[in-house]
Amino acid sequence: MQSAEVMTKSLGGNWYGSYGVAPCPVCQPERRSDQTALTLGDGHSGLLAHCKKSGCEFGSILAAAGITKDDVCPPDPAVRARRDAERRADIERRARQAHALWCEARPIIGTIAEGYLRDARAIHGPLPDSLRFHPAAWHGATASRYPALVARVDGADGFAVHRTYLGPDGLGKADLTPAKAMLGATAGGAVRLQEGNDRLVVAEGIETALSLACGLLHGPAAIWAALSTSGMTGLRLPNEPGRLVIAPDGDPVGKKAAQTLAERADALGWSVSLLPAPEGSDWNSVIQKRRSGNAHS
């Protein structure tokens, strides 16, 4: 019988007390140490496994790992209780860390984080209060500090932030793995970038969502960044249904996540439309090409 901890270690991953991260055996068969698409844990009825890279199916993950469903067992009740307590304590600790980081961060205007969005990402127009700049945010994988664009995540359980690590001049992301990281429990939440009553527009990344406000949308809209495809599929929508526009990246994983959210929103009474980016691209690439074209015209 396999527990989440045993499976994590068998895949060459790392176990962190109540959960593990490891290479996904389906989409990361090389199983390199820097491949951490798979998150594993023990649920009340058995193993939990989620691939954040490609959304690989549970059965496919087990098969690629050489495990049958009969090999998966629920944890011992005492072990489960201990891990639940550890998980709650870890969530609270990370929320405190996220709040401290947010309080340390400064308004984005006049910082290299603003320069990153304006110059490297071609984003113009107002920048919301949900974005700040931290000159020396902690990067766990390298145990070092780097400047970062810090975004507040609203709608999740507890306080959470998203960090985009920047190069010292702000002309691009830092040459780090990962160059982006979340802190706090972000599930269900989003970075809320623009207010509006006409409709809700949801994209994946912060830069992509901000790009939609740069002449790609007509009329007022609330704009949210779900931060990832898994964030998009698990997004908590407002209680009152309205008009929803989902603007995924132009790749199969993004389109699949958009379809999942669309089906759930439709069942909740939302009027849903899809606005996928061109194939193999995203909406930020679109506005960057527009700027480049204008510069040469």
JSON list of N, CA and C in Angstrom, two decimals, residues 232-283:
[
{"chain": "A", "resi": 232, "resn": "MET", "atom": "N", "xyz": [-7.32, 28.91, -12.50]},
{"chain": "A", "resi": 232, "resn": "MET", "atom": "CA", "xyz": [-8.50, 29.21, -13.31]},
{"chain": "A", "resi": 232, "resn": "MET", "atom": "C", "xyz": [-9.60, 28.18, -13.09]},
{"chain": "A", "resi": 233, "resn": "THR", "atom": "N", "xyz": [-9.25, 26.91, -13.08]},
{"chain": "A", "resi": 233, "resn": "THR", "atom": "CA", "xyz": [-10.28, 25.88, -12.91]},
{"chain": "A", "resi": 233, "resn": "THR", "atom": "C", "xyz": [-10.91, 25.94, -11.52]},
{"chain": "A", "resi": 234, "resn": "GLY", "atom": "N", "xyz": [-10.14, 26.36, -10.51]},
{"chain": "A", "resi": 234, "resn": "GLY", "atom": "CA", "xyz": [-10.64, 26.39, -9.14]},
{"chain": "A", "resi": 234, "resn": "GLY", "atom": "C", "xyz": [-11.08, 27.76, -8.67]},
{"chain": "A", "resi": 235, "resn": "LEU", "atom": "N", "xyz": [-11.19, 28.74, -9.57]},
{"chain": "A", "resi": 235, "resn": "LEU", "atom": "CA", "xyz": [-11.52, 30.11, -9.19]},
{"chain": "A", "resi": 235, "resn": "LEU", "atom": "C", "xyz": [-12.88, 30.21, -8.50]},
{"chain": "A", "resi": 236, "resn": "ARG", "atom": "N", "xyz": [-12.93, 30.97, -7.42]},
{"chain": "A", "resi": 236, "resn": "ARG", "atom": "CA", "xyz": [-14.20, 31.25, -6.75]},
{"chain": "A", "resi": 236, "resn": "ARG", "atom": "C", "xyz": [-14.84, 32.47, -7.41]},
{"chain": "A", "resi": 237, "resn": "LEU", "atom": "N", "xyz": [-15.97, 32.25, -8.01]},
{"chain": "A", "resi": 237, "resn": "LEU", "atom": "CA", "xyz": [-16.69, 33.32, -8.68]},
{"chain": "A", "resi": 237, "resn": "LEU", "atom": "C", "xyz": [-17.56, 34.08, -7.69]},
{"chain": "A", "resi": 238, "resn": "PRO", "atom": "N", "xyz": [-17.89, 35.33, -7.98]},
{"chain": "A", "resi": 238, "resn": "PRO", "atom": "CA", "xyz": [-18.83, 36.07, -7.13]},
{"chain": "A", "resi": 238, "resn": "PRO", "atom": "C", "xyz": [-20.15, 35.33, -6.99]},
{"chain": "A", "resi": 239, "resn": "ASN", "atom": "N", "xyz": [-20.82, 35.56, -5.87]},
{"chain": "A", "resi": 239, "resn": "ASN", "atom": "CA", "xyz": [-22.07, 34.84, -5.60]},
{"chain": "A", "resi": 239, "resn": "ASN", "atom": "C", "xyz": [-23.17, 35.18, -6.59]},
{"chain": "A", "resi": 240, "resn": "GLU", "atom": "N", "xyz": [-23.19, 36.42, -7.06]},
{"chain": "A", "resi": 240, "resn": "GLU", "atom": "CA", "xyz": [-24.23, 36.86, -7.98]},
{"chain": "A", "resi": 240, "resn": "GLU", "atom": "C", "xyz": [-23.79, 36.64, -9.42]},
{"chain": "A", "resi": 241, "resn": "PRO", "atom": "N", "xyz": [-24.43, 35.73, -10.16]},
{"chain": "A", "resi": 241, "resn": "PRO", "atom": "CA", "xyz": [-24.01, 35.47, -11.55]},
{"chain": "A", "resi": 241, "resn": "PRO", "atom": "C", "xyz": [-24.18, 36.71, -12.43]},
{"chain": "A", "resi": 242, "resn": "GLY", "atom": "N", "xyz": [-23.33, 36.80, -13.43]},
{"chain": "A", "resi": 242, "resn": "GLY", "atom": "CA", "xyz": [-23.39, 37.90, -14.39]},
{"chain": "A", "resi": 242, "resn": "GLY", "atom": "C", "xyz": [-22.76, 37.45, -15.70]},
{"chain": "A", "resi": 243, "resn": "ARG", "atom": "N", "xyz": [-22.06, 38.35, -16.35]},
{"chain": "A", "resi": 243, "resn": "ARG", "atom": "CA", "xyz": [-21.36, 38.04, -17.60]},
{"chain": "A", "resi": 243, "resn": "ARG", "atom": "C", "xyz": [-19.91, 37.70, -17.29]},
{"chain": "A", "resi": 244, "resn": "LEU", "atom": "N", "xyz": [-19.45, 36.60, -17.82]},
{"chain": "A", "resi": 244, "resn": "LEU", "atom": "CA", "xyz": [-18.07, 36.15, -17.60]},
{"chain": "A", "resi": 244, "resn": "LEU", "atom": "C", "xyz": [-17.38, 35.95, -18.94]},
{"chain": "A", "resi": 245, "resn": "VAL", "atom": "N", "xyz": [-16.20, 36.57, -19.08]},
{"chain": "A", "resi": 245, "resn": "VAL", "atom": "CA", "xyz": [-15.36, 36.37, -20.25]},
{"chain": "A", "resi": 245, "resn": "VAL", "atom": "C", "xyz": [-14.08, 35.69, -19.78]},
{"chain": "A", "resi": 246, "resn": "ILE", "atom": "N", "xyz": [-13.76, 34.54, -20.34]},
{"chain": "A", "resi": 246, "resn": "ILE", "atom": "CA", "xyz": [-12.56, 33.80, -19.97]},
{"chain": "A", "resi": 246, "resn": "ILE", "atom": "C", "xyz": [-11.56, 33.94, -21.11]},
{"chain": "A", "resi": 247, "resn": "ALA", "atom": "N", "xyz": [-10.37, 34.46, -20.78]},
{"chain": "A", "resi": 247, "resn": "ALA", "atom": "CA", "xyz": [-9.36, 34.77, -21.80]},
{"chain": "A", "resi": 247, "resn": "ALA", "atom": "C", "xyz": [-8.10, 33.94, -21.57]},
{"chain": "A", "resi": 248, "resn": "PRO", "atom": "N", "xyz": [-8.11, 32.68, -21.96]},
{"chain": "A", "resi": 248, "resn": "PRO", "atom": "CA", "xyz": [-6.96, 31.81, -21.70]},
{"chain": "A", "resi": 248, "resn": "PRO", "atom": "C", "xyz": [-5.82, 32.06, -22.68]},
{"chain": "A", "resi": 249, "resn": "ASP", "atom": "N", "xyz": [-4.65, 31.55, -22.32]},
{"chain": "A", "resi": 249, "resn": "ASP", "atom": "CA", "xyz": [-3.53, 31.53, -23.26]},
{"chain": "A", "resi": 249, "resn": "ASP", "atom": "C", "xyz": [-3.87, 30.59, -24.42]},
{"chain": "A", "resi": 250, "resn": "GLY", "atom": "N", "xyz": [-3.18, 30.79, -25.54]},
{"chain": "A", "resi": 250, "resn": "GLY", "atom": "CA", "xyz": [-3.49, 30.00, -26.73]},
{"chain": "A", "resi": 250, "resn": "GLY", "atom": "C", "xyz": [-2.77, 28.67, -26.79]},
{"chain": "A", "resi": 251, "resn": "ASP", "atom": "N", "xyz": [-2.92, 27.86, -25.77]},
{"chain": "A", "resi": 251, "resn": "ASP", "atom": "CA", "xyz": [-2.33, 26.52, -25.75]},
{"chain": "A", "resi": 251, "resn": "ASP", "atom": "C", "xyz": [-3.37, 25.53, -25.25]},
{"chain": "A", "resi": 252, "resn": "PRO", "atom": "N", "xyz": [-3.17, 24.24, -25.49]},
{"chain": "A", "resi": 252, "resn": "PRO", "atom": "CA", "xyz": [-4.19, 23.25, -25.11]},
{"chain": "A", "resi": 252, "resn": "PRO", "atom": "C", "xyz": [-4.51, 23.25, -23.61]},
{"chain": "A", "resi": 253, "resn": "VAL", "atom": "N", "xyz": [-3.50, 23.40, -22.76]},
{"chain": "A", "resi": 253, "resn": "VAL", "atom": "CA", "xyz": [-3.74, 23.37, -21.32]},
{"chain": "A", "resi": 253, "resn": "VAL", "atom": "C", "xyz": [-4.58, 24.57, -20.90]},
{"chain": "A", "resi": 254, "resn": "GLY", "atom": "N", "xyz": [-4.26, 25.75, -21.44]},
{"chain": "A", "resi": 254, "resn": "GLY", "atom": "CA", "xyz": [-5.04, 26.93, -21.10]},
{"chain": "A", "resi": 254, "resn": "GLY", "atom": "C", "xyz": [-6.47, 26.83, -21.57]},
{"chain": "A", "resi": 255, "resn": "LYS", "atom": "N", "xyz": [-6.67, 26.33, -22.78]},
{"chain": "A", "resi": 255, "resn": "LYS", "atom": "CA", "xyz": [-8.02, 26.20, -23.31]},
{"chain": "A", "resi": 255, "resn": "LYS", "atom": "C", "xyz": [-8.84, 25.17, -22.53]},
{"chain": "A", "resi": 256, "resn": "LYS", "atom": "N", "xyz": [-8.17, 24.11, -22.08]},
{"chain": "A", "resi": 256, "resn": "LYS", "atom": "CA", "xyz": [-8.87, 23.09, -21.29]},
{"chain": "A", "resi": 256, "resn": "LYS", "atom": "C", "xyz": [-9.31, 23.67, -19.95]},
{"chain": "A", "resi": 257, "resn": "ALA", "atom": "N", "xyz": [-8.44, 24.47, -19.32]},
{"chain": "A", "resi": 257, "resn": "ALA", "atom": "CA", "xyz": [-8.80, 25.10, -18.05]},
{"chain": "A", "resi": 257, "resn": "ALA", "atom": "C", "xyz": [-9.95, 26.07, -18.23]},
{"chain": "A", "resi": 258, "resn": "ALA", "atom": "N", "xyz": [-9.92, 26.83, -19.33]},
{"chain": "A", "resi": 258, "resn": "ALA", "atom": "CA", "xyz": [-11.00, 27.77, -19.60]},
{"chain": "A", "resi": 258, "resn": "ALA", "atom": "C", "xyz": [-12.32, 27.04, -19.80]},
{"chain": "A", "resi": 259, "resn": "GLN", "atom": "N", "xyz": [-12.29, 25.92, -20.49]},
{"chain": "A", "resi": 259, "resn": "GLN", "atom": "CA", "xyz": [-13.52, 25.16, -20.71]},
{"chain": "A", "resi": 259, "resn": "GLN", "atom": "C", "xyz": [-14.08, 24.61, -19.41]},
{"chain": "A", "resi": 260, "resn": "THR", "atom": "N", "xyz": [-13.19, 24.17, -18.53]},
{"chain": "A", "resi": 260, "resn": "THR", "atom": "CA", "xyz": [-13.63, 23.66, -17.22]},
{"chain": "A", "resi": 260, "resn": "THR", "atom": "C", "xyz": [-14.32, 24.75, -16.42]},
{"chain": "A", "resi": 261, "resn": "LEU", "atom": "N", "xyz": [-13.70, 25.94, -16.37]},
{"chain": "A", "resi": 261, "resn": "LEU", "atom": "CA", "xyz": [-14.32, 27.06, -15.66]},
{"chain": "A", "resi": 261, "resn": "LEU", "atom": "C", "xyz": [-15.62, 27.47, -16.32]},
{"chain": "A", "resi": 262, "resn": "ALA", "atom": "N", "xyz": [-15.65, 27.48, -17.65]},
{"chain": "A", "resi": 262, "resn": "ALA", "atom": "CA", "xyz": [-16.86, 27.88, -18.37]},
{"chain": "A", "resi": 262, "resn": "ALA", "atom": "C", "xyz": [-18.03, 26.96, -18.05]},
{"chain": "A", "resi": 263, "resn": "GLU", "atom": "N", "xyz": [-17.79, 25.67, -18.00]},
{"chain": "A", "resi": 263, "resn": "GLU", "atom": "CA", "xyz": [-18.86, 24.72, -17.72]},
{"chain": "A", "resi": 263, "resn": "GLU", "atom": "C", "xyz": [-19.39, 24.90, -16.30]},
{"chain": "A", "resi": 264, "resn": "ARG", "atom": "N", "xyz": [-18.47, 25.13, -15.36]},
{"chain": "A", "resi": 264, "resn": "ARG", "atom": "CA", "xyz": [-18.90, 25.33, -13.97]},
{"chain": "A", "resi": 264, "resn": "ARG", "atom": "C", "xyz": [-19.68, 26.64, -13.83]},
{"chain": "A", "resi": 265, "resn": "ALA", "atom": "N", "xyz": [-19.18, 27.70, -14.47]},
{"chain": "A", "resi": 265, "resn": "ALA", "atom": "CA", "xyz": [-19.85, 28.99, -14.38]},
{"chain": "A", "resi": 265, "resn": "ALA", "atom": "C", "xyz": [-21.23, 28.94, -15.03]},
{"chain": "A", "resi": 266, "resn": "ASP", "atom": "N", "xyz": [-21.33, 28.25, -16.16]},
{"chain": "A", "resi": 266, "resn": "ASP", "atom": "CA", "xyz": [-22.62, 28.12, -16.84]},
{"chain": "A", "resi": 266, "resn": "ASP", "atom": "C", "xyz": [-23.63, 27.41, -15.94]},
{"chain": "A", "resi": 267, "resn": "ALA", "atom": "N", "xyz": [-23.18, 26.39, -15.23]},
{"chain": "A", "resi": 267, "resn": "ALA", "atom": "CA", "xyz": [-24.07, 25.66, -14.32]},
{"chain": "A", "resi": 267, "resn": "ALA", "atom": "C", "xyz": [-24.53, 26.54, -13.16]},
{"chain": "A", "resi": 268, "resn": "LEU", "atom": "N", "xyz": [-23.74, 27.57, -12.84]},
{"chain": "A", "resi": 268, "resn": "LEU", "atom": "CA", "xyz": [-24.08, 28.49, -11.75]},
{"chain": "A", "resi": 268, "resn": "LEU", "atom": "C", "xyz": [-24.92, 29.67, -12.22]},
{"chain": "A", "resi": 269, "resn": "GLY", "atom": "N", "xyz": [-25.22, 29.71, -13.51]},
{"chain": "A", "resi": 269, "resn": "GLY", "atom": "CA", "xyz": [-26.09, 30.75, -14.03]},
{"chain": "A", "resi": 269, "resn": "GLY", "atom": "C", "xyz": [-25.38, 31.91, -14.70]},
{"chain": "A", "resi": 270, "resn": "TRP", "atom": "N", "xyz": [-24.08, 31.80, -14.92]},
{"chain": "A", "resi": 270, "resn": "TRP", "atom": "CA", "xyz": [-23.33, 32.86, -15.59]},
{"chain": "A", "resi": 270, "resn": "TRP", "atom": "C", "xyz": [-23.53, 32.80, -17.10]},
{"chain": "A", "resi": 271, "resn": "SER", "atom": "N", "xyz": [-23.50, 33.97, -17.74]},
{"chain": "A", "resi": 271, "resn": "SER", "atom": "CA", "xyz": [-23.45, 34.05, -19.20]},
{"chain": "A", "resi": 271, "resn": "SER", "atom": "C", "xyz": [-21.98, 34.08, -19.59]},
{"chain": "A", "resi": 272, "resn": "VAL", "atom": "N", "xyz": [-21.52, 33.03, -20.26]},
{"chain": "A", "resi": 272, "resn": "VAL", "atom": "CA", "xyz": [-20.08, 32.82, -20.45]},
{"chain": "A", "resi": 272, "resn": "VAL", "atom": "C", "xyz": [-19.69, 32.94, -21.91]},
{"chain": "A", "resi": 273, "resn": "SER", "atom": "N", "xyz": [-18.57, 33.61, -22.15]},
{"chain": "A", "resi": 273, "resn": "SER", "atom": "CA", "xyz": [-17.96, 33.63, -23.49]},
{"chain": "A", "resi": 273, "resn": "SER", "atom": "C", "xyz": [-16.47, 33.42, -23.34]},
{"chain": "A", "resi": 274, "resn": "LEU", "atom": "N", "xyz": [-15.84, 32.87, -24.38]},
{"chain": "A", "resi": 274, "resn": "LEU", "atom": "CA", "xyz": [-14.42, 32.58, -24.37]},
{"chain": "A", "resi": 274, "resn": "LEU", "atom": "C", "xyz": [-13.68, 33.53, -25.31]},
{"chain": "A", "resi": 275, "resn": "LEU", "atom": "N", "xyz": [-12.51, 33.99, -24.86]},
{"chain": "A", "resi": 275, "resn": "LEU", "atom": "CA", "xyz": [-11.67, 34.89, -25.64]},
{"chain": "A", "resi": 275, "resn": "LEU", "atom": "C", "xyz": [-10.23, 34.35, -25.63]},
{"chain": "A", "resi": 276, "resn": "PRO", "atom": "N", "xyz": [-9.98, 33.23, -26.30]},
{"chain": "A", "resi": 276, "resn": "PRO", "atom": "CA", "xyz": [-8.64, 32.65, -26.27]},
{"chain": "A", "resi": 276, "resn": "PRO", "atom": "C", "xyz": [-7.65, 33.50, -27.06]},
{"chain": "A", "resi": 277, "resn": "ALA", "atom": "N", "xyz": [-6.41, 33.55, -26.59]},
{"chain": "A", "resi": 277, "resn": "ALA", "atom": "CA", "xyz": [-5.34, 34.22, -27.32]},
{"chain": "A", "resi": 277, "resn": "ALA", "atom": "C", "xyz": [-5.04, 33.45, -28.60]},
{"chain": "A", "resi": 278, "resn": "PRO", "atom": "N", "xyz": [-4.39, 34.07, -29.57]},
{"chain": "A", "resi": 278, "resn": "PRO", "atom": "CA", "xyz": [-4.00, 33.35, -30.79]},
{"chain": "A", "resi": 278, "resn": "PRO", "atom": "C", "xyz": [-3.20, 32.10, -30.46]},
{"chain": "A", "resi": 279, "resn": "GLU", "atom": "N", "xyz": [-3.28, 31.11, -31.32]},
{"chain": "A", "resi": 279, "resn": "GLU", "atom": "CA", "xyz": [-2.63, 29.82, -31.09]},
{"chain": "A", "resi": 279, "resn": "GLU", "atom": "C", "xyz": [-1.14, 30.01, -30.79]},
{"chain": "A", "resi": 280, "resn": "GLY", "atom": "N", "xyz": [-0.71, 29.39, -29.69]},
{"chain": "A", "resi": 280, "resn": "GLY", "atom": "CA", "xyz": [0.69, 29.44, -29.31]},
{"chain": "A", "resi": 280, "resn": "GLY", "atom": "C", "xyz": [1.14, 30.76, -28.72]},
{"chain": "A", "resi": 281, "resn": "SER", "atom": "N", "xyz": [0.20, 31.62, -28.35]},
{"chain": "A", "resi": 281, "resn": "SER", "atom": "CA", "xyz": [0.56, 32.95, -27.87]},
{"chain": "A", "resi": 281, "resn": "SER", "atom": "C", "xyz": [-0.25, 33.28, -26.62]},
{"chain": "A", "resi": 282, "resn": "ASP", "atom": "N", "xyz": [-0.12, 34.50, -26.13]},
{"chain": "A", "resi": 282, "resn": "ASP", "atom": "CA", "xyz": [-0.98, 35.01, -25.06]},
{"chain": "A", "resi": 282, "resn": "ASP", "atom": "C", "xyz": [-1.25, 36.48, -25.34]},
{"chain": "A", "resi": 283, "resn": "TRP", "atom": "N", "xyz": [-2.13, 37.10, -24.55]},
{"chain": "A", "resi": 283, "resn": "TRP", "atom": "CA", "xyz": [-2.54, 38.46, -24.86]},
{"chain": "A", "resi": 283, "resn": "TRP", "atom": "C", "xyz": [-1.44, 39.47, -24.62]}
]
